[in-house]
């Protein structure tokens, strides 16, 4: 750890720069069309406040995030950029906060900057930081939970549980849990790790109940009620239906879900290389350590954070692989990303501190070692961006993320080109469409405005009122008895839709247009029926 503690103004300037940098990377991509999952969010907050919670529950989502987003919409408007700005600002703030937390706890400005910049450029952070979903709030809550845990790490059990930091930990975990219940499978381990740390100091005080622990059962009740109101039991009973996109099939997936090589392997190799160089130079492997540092090092915070990330990832994989719960998706593990980022920054900070342990003594030397540290951080971040493919986008001047579903353009074209009272076959690619297969007559598939399965055409991209919407079964498109649809609106590429039409000798009867991952077809003649046994793409 550095003996030269940065000034407060330095923290403010660097934190501000990281915040602005994170926003700059995300804002350009925030004006594109919503994709299908975001359209559920937009639909949920599109009307009155009393409709928010029921609509969120229809999508098996907890209501707190959606209710907050409804209030946000009243303040800033309902445009894509304005709405997504809520996620942009949440993740940008998370980038700045993790810089401050890492820099202060590990006393390394370089290490803190490394953590903040990695959080800013990491691909999943960019994706969820430009998405109208609760995962940006979960990222922010996870960073706050890590930060207050670092404050509690050096306290005694008695003092820690009487502090504001303890309330902050309970509150941040609770907010994350009521926004996305699966985040508790990550953040809950913070309480376990902190309990082990405190037990090493005073196990009696750790186990002793006090009135300062009252917020814990209150938050647990809050999370339980939130989960129950969102249809959690229904999701559990139908968990096999969700396995189509959240199942685990190979242990290799554990390695692929996060960039372990860049966030863990690279800084550890640098740390080992610096230690080896010190050893070969005849200096102590660990460098200069104070008595206070030795006491704090009983349980290393950075290793505890790494262990939490590994245990949570492996645990989720085991639950999904054993078909106990369909949890294997990056969105369900997004709360673990700040733990890896913290480990990255803390390890870089310690390596930087070792390298310059005996080379401080002048302002010139301090500035030089910081410049070298920044250069190493930039190199490692460049490798991360290269490995995740964001470097090529950055060099080409492209958006850092593209979702590839232009529902806005597709629905606008249908509204302008469809005949009056046309029948629209809607295939949004929802998992719940599977419930329609072989169970309903054609007339029963027709969804009225406000029904869940047609939310993609009822939100900000509303379809014309005179058009009749019929939902396609997810596993097979059923033939129409008398006449086929006049319009097809589907979450499949145009090439796939054309092949499907060719199988029914209907290709010449439709005009097909591509809107990236969405395609639309409008009938040119009304005397040709449509049917298909092909499965739409999820």
mmCIF file with all atom_site columns, N, CA and C in Angstrom, residues 325-393:
data_model
loop_
_atom_site.group_PDB
_atom_site.id
_atom_site.type_symbol
_atom_site.label_atom_id
_atom_site.label_alt_id
_atom_site.label_comp_id
_atom_site.label_asym_id
_atom_site.label_entity_id
_atom_site.label_seq_id
_atom_site.pdbx_PDB_ins_code
_atom_site.Cartn_x
_atom_site.Cartn_y
_atom_site.Cartn_z
_atom_site.occupancy
_atom_site.B_iso_or_equiv
_atom_site.pdbx_formal_charge
_atom_site.auth_seq_id
_atom_site.auth_comp_id
_atom_site.auth_asym_id
_atom_site.auth_atom_id
_atom_site.pdbx_PDB_model_num
ATOM 1   N N  . UNK A 1 325 ? -32.714 -25.219 -10.845 1.00 0.00 ? 325 UNK A N  1
ATOM 2   C CA . UNK A 1 325 ? -33.213 -23.894 -11.199 1.00 0.00 ? 325 UNK A CA 1
ATOM 3   C C  . UNK A 1 325 ? -32.473 -23.418 -12.440 1.00 0.00 ? 325 UNK A C  1
ATOM 4   N N  . UNK A 1 326 ? -33.205 -22.782 -13.360 1.00 0.00 ? 326 UNK A N  1
ATOM 5   C CA . UNK A 1 326 ? -32.603 -22.268 -14.593 1.00 0.00 ? 326 UNK A CA 1
ATOM 6   C C  . UNK A 1 326 ? -31.972 -20.909 -14.299 1.00 0.00 ? 326 UNK A C  1
ATOM 7   N N  . UNK A 1 327 ? -30.724 -20.944 -13.862 1.00 0.00 ? 327 UNK A N  1
ATOM 8   C CA . UNK A 1 327 ? -30.046 -19.727 -13.405 1.00 0.00 ? 327 UNK A CA 1
ATOM 9   C C  . UNK A 1 327 ? -28.798 -19.392 -14.205 1.00 0.00 ? 327 UNK A C  1
ATOM 10  N N  . UNK A 1 328 ? -28.474 -20.208 -15.203 1.00 0.00 ? 328 UNK A N  1
ATOM 11  C CA . UNK A 1 328 ? -27.188 -19.990 -15.855 1.00 0.00 ? 328 UNK A CA 1
ATOM 12  C C  . UNK A 1 328 ? -27.308 -18.956 -16.969 1.00 0.00 ? 328 UNK A C  1
ATOM 13  N N  . UNK A 1 329 ? -27.228 -17.721 -16.564 1.00 0.00 ? 329 UNK A N  1
ATOM 14  C CA . UNK A 1 329 ? -27.228 -16.601 -17.504 1.00 0.00 ? 329 UNK A CA 1
ATOM 15  C C  . UNK A 1 329 ? -26.482 -15.448 -16.849 1.00 0.00 ? 329 UNK A C  1
ATOM 16  N N  . UNK A 1 330 ? -25.762 -14.709 -17.663 1.00 0.00 ? 330 UNK A N  1
ATOM 17  C CA . UNK A 1 330 ? -24.931 -13.633 -17.121 1.00 0.00 ? 330 UNK A CA 1
ATOM 18  C C  . UNK A 1 330 ? -25.740 -12.600 -16.359 1.00 0.00 ? 330 UNK A C  1
ATOM 19  N N  . UNK A 1 331 ? -26.976 -12.380 -16.782 1.00 0.00 ? 331 UNK A N  1
ATOM 20  C CA . UNK A 1 331 ? -27.806 -11.370 -16.106 1.00 0.00 ? 331 UNK A CA 1
ATOM 21  C C  . UNK A 1 331 ? -28.078 -11.758 -14.652 1.00 0.00 ? 331 UNK A C  1
ATOM 22  N N  . UNK A 1 332 ? -28.185 -13.047 -14.380 1.00 0.00 ? 332 UNK A N  1
ATOM 23  C CA . UNK A 1 332 ? -28.460 -13.492 -13.017 1.00 0.00 ? 332 UNK A CA 1
ATOM 24  C C  . UNK A 1 332 ? -27.221 -13.413 -12.128 1.00 0.00 ? 332 UNK A C  1
ATOM 25  N N  . UNK A 1 333 ? -26.056 -13.317 -12.739 1.00 0.00 ? 333 UNK A N  1
ATOM 26  C CA . UNK A 1 333 ? -24.787 -13.261 -11.995 1.00 0.00 ? 333 UNK A CA 1
ATOM 27  C C  . UNK A 1 333 ? -24.124 -11.894 -12.088 1.00 0.00 ? 333 UNK A C  1
ATOM 28  N N  . UNK A 1 334 ? -24.843 -10.898 -12.587 1.00 0.00 ? 334 UNK A N  1
ATOM 29  C CA . UNK A 1 334 ? -24.218 -9.598  -12.821 1.00 0.00 ? 334 UNK A CA 1
ATOM 30  C C  . UNK A 1 334 ? -23.686 -8.979  -11.533 1.00 0.00 ? 334 UNK A C  1
ATOM 31  N N  . UNK A 1 335 ? -24.263 -9.332  -10.384 1.00 0.00 ? 335 UNK A N  1
ATOM 32  C CA . UNK A 1 335 ? -23.788 -8.779  -9.116  1.00 0.00 ? 335 UNK A CA 1
ATOM 33  C C  . UNK A 1 335 ? -22.386 -9.242  -8.774  1.00 0.00 ? 335 UNK A C  1
ATOM 34  N N  . UNK A 1 336 ? -21.896 -10.309 -9.415  1.00 0.00 ? 336 UNK A N  1
ATOM 35  C CA . UNK A 1 336 ? -20.553 -10.803 -9.120  1.00 0.00 ? 336 UNK A CA 1
ATOM 36  C C  . UNK A 1 336 ? -19.469 -10.037 -9.878  1.00 0.00 ? 336 UNK A C  1
ATOM 37  N N  . UNK A 1 337 ? -19.838 -9.280  -10.909 1.00 0.00 ? 337 UNK A N  1
ATOM 38  C CA . UNK A 1 337 ? -18.835 -8.552  -11.689 1.00 0.00 ? 337 UNK A CA 1
ATOM 39  C C  . UNK A 1 337 ? -18.031 -7.562  -10.848 1.00 0.00 ? 337 UNK A C  1
ATOM 40  N N  . UNK A 1 338 ? -18.638 -6.732  -9.978  1.00 0.00 ? 338 UNK A N  1
ATOM 41  C CA . UNK A 1 338 ? -17.841 -5.808  -9.156  1.00 0.00 ? 338 UNK A CA 1
ATOM 42  C C  . UNK A 1 338 ? -16.815 -6.508  -8.267  1.00 0.00 ? 338 UNK A C  1
ATOM 43  N N  . UNK A 1 339 ? -17.080 -7.739  -7.849  1.00 0.00 ? 339 UNK A N  1
ATOM 44  C CA . UNK A 1 339 ? -16.117 -8.473  -7.030  1.00 0.00 ? 339 UNK A CA 1
ATOM 45  C C  . UNK A 1 339 ? -14.843 -8.771  -7.835  1.00 0.00 ? 339 UNK A C  1
ATOM 46  N N  . UNK A 1 340 ? -15.015 -9.161  -9.083  1.00 0.00 ? 340 UNK A N  1
ATOM 47  C CA . UNK A 1 340 ? -13.854 -9.427  -9.939  1.00 0.00 ? 340 UNK A CA 1
ATOM 48  C C  . UNK A 1 340 ? -13.122 -8.136  -10.282 1.00 0.00 ? 340 UNK A C  1
ATOM 49  N N  . UNK A 1 341 ? -13.888 -7.083  -10.518 1.00 0.00 ? 341 UNK A N  1
ATOM 50  C CA . UNK A 1 341 ? -13.269 -5.785  -10.814 1.00 0.00 ? 341 UNK A CA 1
ATOM 51  C C  . UNK A 1 341 ? -12.487 -5.285  -9.602  1.00 0.00 ? 341 UNK A C  1
ATOM 52  N N  . UNK A 1 342 ? -13.041 -5.461  -8.418  1.00 0.00 ? 342 UNK A N  1
ATOM 53  C CA . UNK A 1 342 ? -12.330 -5.064  -7.192  1.00 0.00 ? 342 UNK A CA 1
ATOM 54  C C  . UNK A 1 342 ? -11.019 -5.844  -7.077  1.00 0.00 ? 342 UNK A C  1
ATOM 55  N N  . UNK A 1 343 ? -11.087 -7.156  -7.304  1.00 0.00 ? 343 UNK A N  1
ATOM 56  C CA . UNK A 1 343 ? -9.878  -7.974  -7.223  1.00 0.00 ? 343 UNK A CA 1
ATOM 57  C C  . UNK A 1 343 ? -8.838  -7.488  -8.229  1.00 0.00 ? 343 UNK A C  1
ATOM 58  N N  . UNK A 1 344 ? -9.270  -7.162  -9.433  1.00 0.00 ? 344 UNK A N  1
ATOM 59  C CA . UNK A 1 344 ? -8.364  -6.650  -10.456 1.00 0.00 ? 344 UNK A CA 1
ATOM 60  C C  . UNK A 1 344 ? -7.665  -5.387  -9.969  1.00 0.00 ? 344 UNK A C  1
ATOM 61  N N  . UNK A 1 345 ? -8.444  -4.403  -9.508  1.00 0.00 ? 345 UNK A N  1
ATOM 62  C CA . UNK A 1 345 ? -7.853  -3.142  -9.065  1.00 0.00 ? 345 UNK A CA 1
ATOM 63  C C  . UNK A 1 345 ? -6.973  -3.301  -7.844  1.00 0.00 ? 345 UNK A C  1
ATOM 64  N N  . UNK A 1 346 ? -7.412  -4.111  -6.875  1.00 0.00 ? 346 UNK A N  1
ATOM 65  C CA . UNK A 1 346 ? -6.624  -4.308  -5.650  1.00 0.00 ? 346 UNK A CA 1
ATOM 66  C C  . UNK A 1 346 ? -5.304  -4.993  -5.944  1.00 0.00 ? 346 UNK A C  1
ATOM 67  N N  . UNK A 1 347 ? -5.307  -5.976  -6.830  1.00 0.00 ? 347 UNK A N  1
ATOM 68  C CA . UNK A 1 347 ? -4.076  -6.691  -7.170  1.00 0.00 ? 347 UNK A CA 1
ATOM 69  C C  . UNK A 1 347 ? -3.116  -5.798  -7.944  1.00 0.00 ? 347 UNK A C  1
ATOM 70  N N  . UNK A 1 348 ? -3.652  -5.001  -8.864  1.00 0.00 ? 348 UNK A N  1
ATOM 71  C CA . UNK A 1 348 ? -2.816  -4.037  -9.581  1.00 0.00 ? 348 UNK A CA 1
ATOM 72  C C  . UNK A 1 348 ? -2.222  -3.035  -8.597  1.00 0.00 ? 348 UNK A C  1
ATOM 73  N N  . UNK A 1 349 ? -3.045  -2.574  -7.647  1.00 0.00 ? 349 UNK A N  1
ATOM 74  C CA . UNK A 1 349 ? -2.547  -1.616  -6.656  1.00 0.00 ? 349 UNK A CA 1
ATOM 75  C C  . UNK A 1 349 ? -1.436  -2.186  -5.807  1.00 0.00 ? 349 UNK A C  1
ATOM 76  N N  . UNK A 1 350 ? -1.555  -3.445  -5.398  1.00 0.00 ? 350 UNK A N  1
ATOM 77  C CA . UNK A 1 350 ? -0.497  -4.050  -4.594  1.00 0.00 ? 350 UNK A CA 1
ATOM 78  C C  . UNK A 1 350 ? 0.763   -4.274  -5.409  1.00 0.00 ? 350 UNK A C  1
ATOM 79  N N  . UNK A 1 351 ? 0.615   -4.666  -6.674  1.00 0.00 ? 351 UNK A N  1
ATOM 80  C CA . UNK A 1 351 ? 1.793   -4.837  -7.535  1.00 0.00 ? 351 UNK A CA 1
ATOM 81  C C  . UNK A 1 351 ? 2.506   -3.509  -7.737  1.00 0.00 ? 351 UNK A C  1
ATOM 82  N N  . UNK A 1 352 ? 1.715   -2.455  -7.943  1.00 0.00 ? 352 UNK A N  1
ATOM 83  C CA . UNK A 1 352 ? 2.311   -1.125  -8.109  1.00 0.00 ? 352 UNK A CA 1
ATOM 84  C C  . UNK A 1 352 ? 3.035   -0.681  -6.840  1.00 0.00 ? 352 UNK A C  1
ATOM 85  N N  . UNK A 1 353 ? 2.444   -0.984  -5.678  1.00 0.00 ? 353 UNK A N  1
ATOM 86  C CA . UNK A 1 353 ? 3.055   -0.609  -4.414  1.00 0.00 ? 353 UNK A CA 1
ATOM 87  C C  . UNK A 1 353 ? 4.364   -1.363  -4.187  1.00 0.00 ? 353 UNK A C  1
ATOM 88  N N  . UNK A 1 354 ? 4.396   -2.640  -4.555  1.00 0.00 ? 354 UNK A N  1
ATOM 89  C CA . UNK A 1 354 ? 5.636   -3.430  -4.417  1.00 0.00 ? 354 UNK A CA 1
ATOM 90  C C  . UNK A 1 354 ? 6.742   -2.873  -5.294  1.00 0.00 ? 354 UNK A C  1
ATOM 91  N N  . UNK A 1 355 ? 6.384   -2.555  -6.529  1.00 0.00 ? 355 UNK A N  1
ATOM 92  C CA . UNK A 1 355 ? 7.383   -2.125  -7.502  1.00 0.00 ? 355 UNK A CA 1
ATOM 93  C C  . UNK A 1 355 ? 8.097   -0.856  -7.049  1.00 0.00 ? 355 UNK A C  1
ATOM 94  N N  . UNK A 1 356 ? 7.348   0.018   -6.411  1.00 0.00 ? 356 UNK A N  1
ATOM 95  C CA . UNK A 1 356 ? 7.899   1.325   -6.034  1.00 0.00 ? 356 UNK A CA 1
ATOM 96  C C  . UNK A 1 356 ? 8.067   1.465   -4.531  1.00 0.00 ? 356 UNK A C  1
ATOM 97  N N  . UNK A 1 357 ? 8.178   0.338   -3.816  1.00 0.00 ? 357 UNK A N  1
ATOM 98  C CA . UNK A 1 357 ? 8.244   0.388   -2.352  1.00 0.00 ? 357 UNK A CA 1
ATOM 99  C C  . UNK A 1 357 ? 9.419   1.212   -1.855  1.00 0.00 ? 357 UNK A C  1
ATOM 100 N N  . UNK A 1 358 ? 10.560  1.126   -2.535  1.00 0.00 ? 358 UNK A N  1
ATOM 101 C CA . UNK A 1 358 ? 11.753  1.843   -2.074  1.00 0.00 ? 358 UNK A CA 1
ATOM 102 C C  . UNK A 1 358 ? 12.170  2.934   -3.044  1.00 0.00 ? 358 UNK A C  1
ATOM 103 N N  . UNK A 1 359 ? 11.230  3.353   -3.882  1.00 0.00 ? 359 UNK A N  1
ATOM 104 C CA . UNK A 1 359 ? 11.586  4.357   -4.880  1.00 0.00 ? 359 UNK A CA 1
ATOM 105 C C  . UNK A 1 359 ? 10.801  5.648   -4.690  1.00 0.00 ? 359 UNK A C  1
ATOM 106 N N  . UNK A 1 360 ? 10.235  5.805   -3.521  1.00 0.00 ? 360 UNK A N  1
ATOM 107 C CA . UNK A 1 360 ? 9.542   7.051   -3.217  1.00 0.00 ? 360 UNK A CA 1
ATOM 108 C C  . UNK A 1 360 ? 10.447  7.938   -2.386  1.00 0.00 ? 360 UNK A C  1
ATOM 109 N N  . UNK A 1 361 ? 10.262  9.173   -2.494  1.00 0.00 ? 361 UNK A N  1
ATOM 110 C CA . UNK A 1 361 ? 11.090  10.092  -1.739  1.00 0.00 ? 361 UNK A CA 1
ATOM 111 C C  . UNK A 1 361 ? 11.124  11.449  -2.388  1.00 0.00 ? 361 UNK A C  1
ATOM 112 N N  . UNK A 1 362 ? 10.609  11.533  -3.598  1.00 0.00 ? 362 UNK A N  1
ATOM 113 C CA . UNK A 1 362 ? 10.540  12.812  -4.294  1.00 0.00 ? 362 UNK A CA 1
ATOM 114 C C  . UNK A 1 362 ? 9.243   12.863  -5.077  1.00 0.00 ? 362 UNK A C  1
ATOM 115 N N  . UNK A 1 363 ? 8.770   14.072  -5.280  1.00 0.00 ? 363 UNK A N  1
ATOM 116 C CA . UNK A 1 363 ? 7.555   14.237  -6.058  1.00 0.00 ? 363 UNK A CA 1
ATOM 117 C C  . UNK A 1 363 ? 7.727   13.728  -7.476  1.00 0.00 ? 363 UNK A C  1
ATOM 118 N N  . UNK A 1 364 ? 8.939   13.908  -7.997  1.00 0.00 ? 364 UNK A N  1
ATOM 119 C CA . UNK A 1 364 ? 9.220   13.448  -9.357  1.00 0.00 ? 364 UNK A CA 1
ATOM 120 C C  . UNK A 1 364 ? 9.108   11.928  -9.432  1.00 0.00 ? 364 UNK A C  1
ATOM 121 N N  . UNK A 1 365 ? 9.680   11.255  -8.413  1.00 0.00 ? 365 UNK A N  1
ATOM 122 C CA . UNK A 1 365 ? 9.609   9.796   -8.391  1.00 0.00 ? 365 UNK A CA 1
ATOM 123 C C  . UNK A 1 365 ? 8.186   9.301   -8.234  1.00 0.00 ? 365 UNK A C  1
ATOM 124 N N  . UNK A 1 366 ? 7.394   10.002  -7.408  1.00 0.00 ? 366 UNK A N  1
ATOM 125 C CA . UNK A 1 366 ? 6.003   9.605   -7.212  1.00 0.00 ? 366 UNK A CA 1
ATOM 126 C C  . UNK A 1 366 ? 5.220   9.746   -8.508  1.00 0.00 ? 366 UNK A C  1
ATOM 127 N N  . UNK A 1 367 ? 5.416   10.868  -9.209  1.00 0.00 ? 367 UNK A N  1
ATOM 128 C CA . UNK A 1 367 ? 4.706   11.073  -10.477 1.00 0.00 ? 367 UNK A CA 1
ATOM 129 C C  . UNK A 1 367 ? 5.123   10.034  -11.507 1.00 0.00 ? 367 UNK A C  1
ATOM 130 N N  . UNK A 1 368 ? 6.419   9.709   -11.526 1.00 0.00 ? 368 UNK A N  1
ATOM 131 C CA . UNK A 1 368 ? 6.920   8.749   -12.506 1.00 0.00 ? 368 UNK A CA 1
ATOM 132 C C  . UNK A 1 368 ? 6.335   7.362   -12.272 1.00 0.00 ? 368 UNK A C  1
ATOM 133 N N  . UNK A 1 369 ? 6.301   6.915   -11.015 1.00 0.00 ? 369 UNK A N  1
ATOM 134 C CA . UNK A 1 369 ? 5.792   5.566   -10.767 1.00 0.00 ? 369 UNK A CA 1
ATOM 135 C C  . UNK A 1 369 ? 4.293   5.493   -11.030 1.00 0.00 ? 369 UNK A C  1
ATOM 136 N N  . UNK A 1 370 ? 3.596   6.622   -10.834 1.00 0.00 ? 370 UNK A N  1
ATOM 137 C CA . UNK A 1 370 ? 2.171   6.617   -11.161 1.00 0.00 ? 370 UNK A CA 1
ATOM 138 C C  . UNK A 1 370 ? 1.958   6.563   -12.668 1.00 0.00 ? 370 UNK A C  1
ATOM 139 N N  . UNK A 1 371 ? 2.797   7.256   -13.423 1.00 0.00 ? 371 UNK A N  1
ATOM 140 C CA . UNK A 1 371 ? 2.684   7.213   -14.879 1.00 0.00 ? 371 UNK A CA 1
ATOM 141 C C  . UNK A 1 371 ? 2.954   5.811   -15.406 1.00 0.00 ? 371 UNK A C  1
ATOM 142 N N  . UNK A 1 372 ? 3.948   5.145   -14.837 1.00 0.00 ? 372 UNK A N  1
ATOM 143 C CA . UNK A 1 372 ? 4.235   3.764   -15.238 1.00 0.00 ? 372 UNK A CA 1
ATOM 144 C C  . UNK A 1 372 ? 3.060   2.860   -14.882 1.00 0.00 ? 372 UNK A C  1
ATOM 145 N N  . UNK A 1 373 ? 2.501   3.060   -13.690 1.00 0.00 ? 373 UNK A N  1
ATOM 146 C CA . UNK A 1 373 ? 1.352   2.260   -13.281 1.00 0.00 ? 373 UNK A CA 1
ATOM 147 C C  . UNK A 1 373 ? 0.160   2.473   -14.193 1.00 0.00 ? 373 UNK A C  1
ATOM 148 N N  . UNK A 1 374 ? -0.094  3.726   -14.579 1.00 0.00 ? 374 UNK A N  1
ATOM 149 C CA . UNK A 1 374 ? -1.197  4.024   -15.489 1.00 0.00 ? 374 UNK A CA 1
ATOM 150 C C  . UNK A 1 374 ? -0.974  3.356   -16.837 1.00 0.00 ? 374 UNK A C  1
ATOM 151 N N  . UNK A 1 375 ? 0.281   3.378   -17.320 1.00 0.00 ? 375 UNK A N  1
ATOM 152 C CA . UNK A 1 375 ? 0.586   2.745   -18.602 1.00 0.00 ? 375 UNK A CA 1
ATOM 153 C C  . UNK A 1 375 ? 0.301   1.249   -18.560 1.00 0.00 ? 375 UNK A C  1
ATOM 154 N N  . UNK A 1 376 ? 0.649   0.603   -17.451 1.00 0.00 ? 376 UNK A N  1
ATOM 155 C CA . UNK A 1 376 ? 0.376   -0.835  -17.312 1.00 0.00 ? 376 UNK A CA 1
ATOM 156 C C  . UNK A 1 376 ? -1.125  -1.082  -17.275 1.00 0.00 ? 376 UNK A C  1
ATOM 157 N N  . UNK A 1 377 ? -1.851  -0.240  -16.546 1.00 0.00 ? 377 UNK A N  1
ATOM 158 C CA . UNK A 1 377 ? -3.309  -0.388  -16.463 1.00 0.00 ? 377 UNK A CA 1
ATOM 159 C C  . UNK A 1 377 ? -3.934  -0.241  -17.847 1.00 0.00 ? 377 UNK A C  1
ATOM 160 N N  . UNK A 1 378 ? -3.504  0.763   -18.599 1.00 0.00 ? 378 UNK A N  1
ATOM 161 C CA . UNK A 1 378 ? -4.040  0.975   -19.947 1.00 0.00 ? 378 UNK A CA 1
ATOM 162 C C  . UNK A 1 378 ? -3.766  -0.238  -20.828 1.00 0.00 ? 378 UNK A C  1
ATOM 163 N N  . UNK A 1 379 ? -2.582  -0.819  -20.699 1.00 0.00 ? 379 UNK A N  1
ATOM 164 C CA . UNK A 1 379 ? -2.248  -1.998  -21.496 1.00 0.00 ? 379 UNK A CA 1
ATOM 165 C C  . UNK A 1 379 ? -3.172  -3.169  -21.145 1.00 0.00 ? 379 UNK A C  1
ATOM 166 N N  . UNK A 1 380 ? -3.384  -3.416  -19.854 1.00 0.00 ? 380 UNK A N  1
ATOM 167 C CA . UNK A 1 380 ? -4.238  -4.528  -19.436 1.00 0.00 ? 380 UNK A CA 1
ATOM 168 C C  . UNK A 1 380 ? -5.698  -4.299  -19.849 1.00 0.00 ? 380 UNK A C  1
ATOM 169 N N  . UNK A 1 381 ? -6.144  -3.052  -19.746 1.00 0.00 ? 381 UNK A N  1
ATOM 170 C CA . UNK A 1 381 ? -7.511  -2.750  -20.167 1.00 0.00 ? 381 UNK A CA 1
ATOM 171 C C  . UNK A 1 381 ? -7.653  -2.923  -21.675 1.00 0.00 ? 381 UNK A C  1
ATOM 172 N N  . UNK A 1 382 ? -6.611  -2.543  -22.413 1.00 0.00 ? 382 UNK A N  1
ATOM 173 C CA . UNK A 1 382 ? -6.624  -2.753  -23.856 1.00 0.00 ? 382 UNK A CA 1
ATOM 174 C C  . UNK A 1 382 ? -6.728  -4.230  -24.212 1.00 0.00 ? 382 UNK A C  1
ATOM 175 N N  . UNK A 1 383 ? -6.014  -5.069  -23.468 1.00 0.00 ? 383 UNK A N  1
ATOM 176 C CA . UNK A 1 383 ? -6.115  -6.520  -23.699 1.00 0.00 ? 383 UNK A CA 1
ATOM 177 C C  . UNK A 1 383 ? -7.522  -7.026  -23.411 1.00 0.00 ? 383 UNK A C  1
ATOM 178 N N  . UNK A 1 384 ? -8.143  -6.522  -22.346 1.00 0.00 ? 384 UNK A N  1
ATOM 179 C CA . UNK A 1 384 ? -9.509  -6.908  -22.031 1.00 0.00 ? 384 UNK A CA 1
ATOM 180 C C  . UNK A 1 384 ? -10.465 -6.520  -23.153 1.00 0.00 ? 384 UNK A C  1
ATOM 181 N N  . UNK A 1 385 ? -10.350 -5.286  -23.639 1.00 0.00 ? 385 UNK A N  1
ATOM 182 C CA . UNK A 1 385 ? -11.225 -4.821  -24.708 1.00 0.00 ? 385 UNK A CA 1
ATOM 183 C C  . UNK A 1 385 ? -10.984 -5.598  -25.997 1.00 0.00 ? 385 UNK A C  1
ATOM 184 N N  . UNK A 1 386 ? -9.718  -5.936  -26.256 1.00 0.00 ? 386 UNK A N  1
ATOM 185 C CA . UNK A 1 386 ? -9.405  -6.737  -27.437 1.00 0.00 ? 386 UNK A CA 1
ATOM 186 C C  . UNK A 1 386 ? -10.024 -8.123  -27.324 1.00 0.00 ? 386 UNK A C  1
ATOM 187 N N  . UNK A 1 387 ? -9.919  -8.722  -26.152 1.00 0.00 ? 387 UNK A N  1
ATOM 188 C CA . UNK A 1 387 ? -10.469 -10.057 -25.957 1.00 0.00 ? 387 UNK A CA 1
ATOM 189 C C  . UNK A 1 387 ? -11.984 -10.091 -26.044 1.00 0.00 ? 387 UNK A C  1
ATOM 190 N N  . UNK A 1 388 ? -12.651 -9.009  -25.643 1.00 0.00 ? 388 UNK A N  1
ATOM 191 C CA . UNK A 1 388 ? -14.117 -8.972  -25.675 1.00 0.00 ? 388 UNK A CA 1
ATOM 192 C C  . UNK A 1 388 ? -14.677 -8.376  -26.959 1.00 0.00 ? 388 UNK A C  1
ATOM 193 N N  . UNK A 1 389 ? -13.802 -7.931  -27.846 1.00 0.00 ? 389 UNK A N  1
ATOM 194 C CA . UNK A 1 389 ? -14.257 -7.410  -29.125 1.00 0.00 ? 389 UNK A CA 1
ATOM 195 C C  . UNK A 1 389 ? -14.672 -5.959  -29.121 1.00 0.00 ? 389 UNK A C  1
ATOM 196 N N  . UNK A 1 390 ? -14.614 -5.291  -27.967 1.00 0.00 ? 390 UNK A N  1
ATOM 197 C CA . UNK A 1 390 ? -15.027 -3.883  -27.910 1.00 0.00 ? 390 UNK A CA 1
ATOM 198 C C  . UNK A 1 390 ? -13.950 -2.953  -28.458 1.00 0.00 ? 390 UNK A C  1
ATOM 199 N N  . UNK A 1 391 ? -12.694 -3.404  -28.478 1.00 0.00 ? 391 UNK A N  1
ATOM 200 C CA . UNK A 1 391 ? -11.619 -2.559  -29.008 1.00 0.00 ? 391 UNK A CA 1
ATOM 201 C C  . UNK A 1 391 ? -11.838 -2.268  -30.496 1.00 0.00 ? 391 UNK A C  1
ATOM 202 N N  . UNK A 1 392 ? -12.252 -3.285  -31.258 1.00 0.00 ? 392 UNK A N  1
ATOM 203 C CA . UNK A 1 392 ? -12.493 -3.077  -32.690 1.00 0.00 ? 392 UNK A CA 1
ATOM 204 C C  . UNK A 1 392 ? -13.618 -2.079  -32.906 1.00 0.00 ? 392 UNK A C  1
ATOM 205 N N  . UNK A 1 393 ? -14.669 -2.195  -32.106 1.00 0.00 ? 393 UNK A N  1
ATOM 206 C CA . UNK A 1 393 ? -15.772 -1.243  -32.228 1.00 0.00 ? 393 UNK A CA 1
ATOM 207 C C  . UNK A 1 393 ? -15.307 0.173   -31.904 1.00 0.00 ? 393 UNK A C  1
#
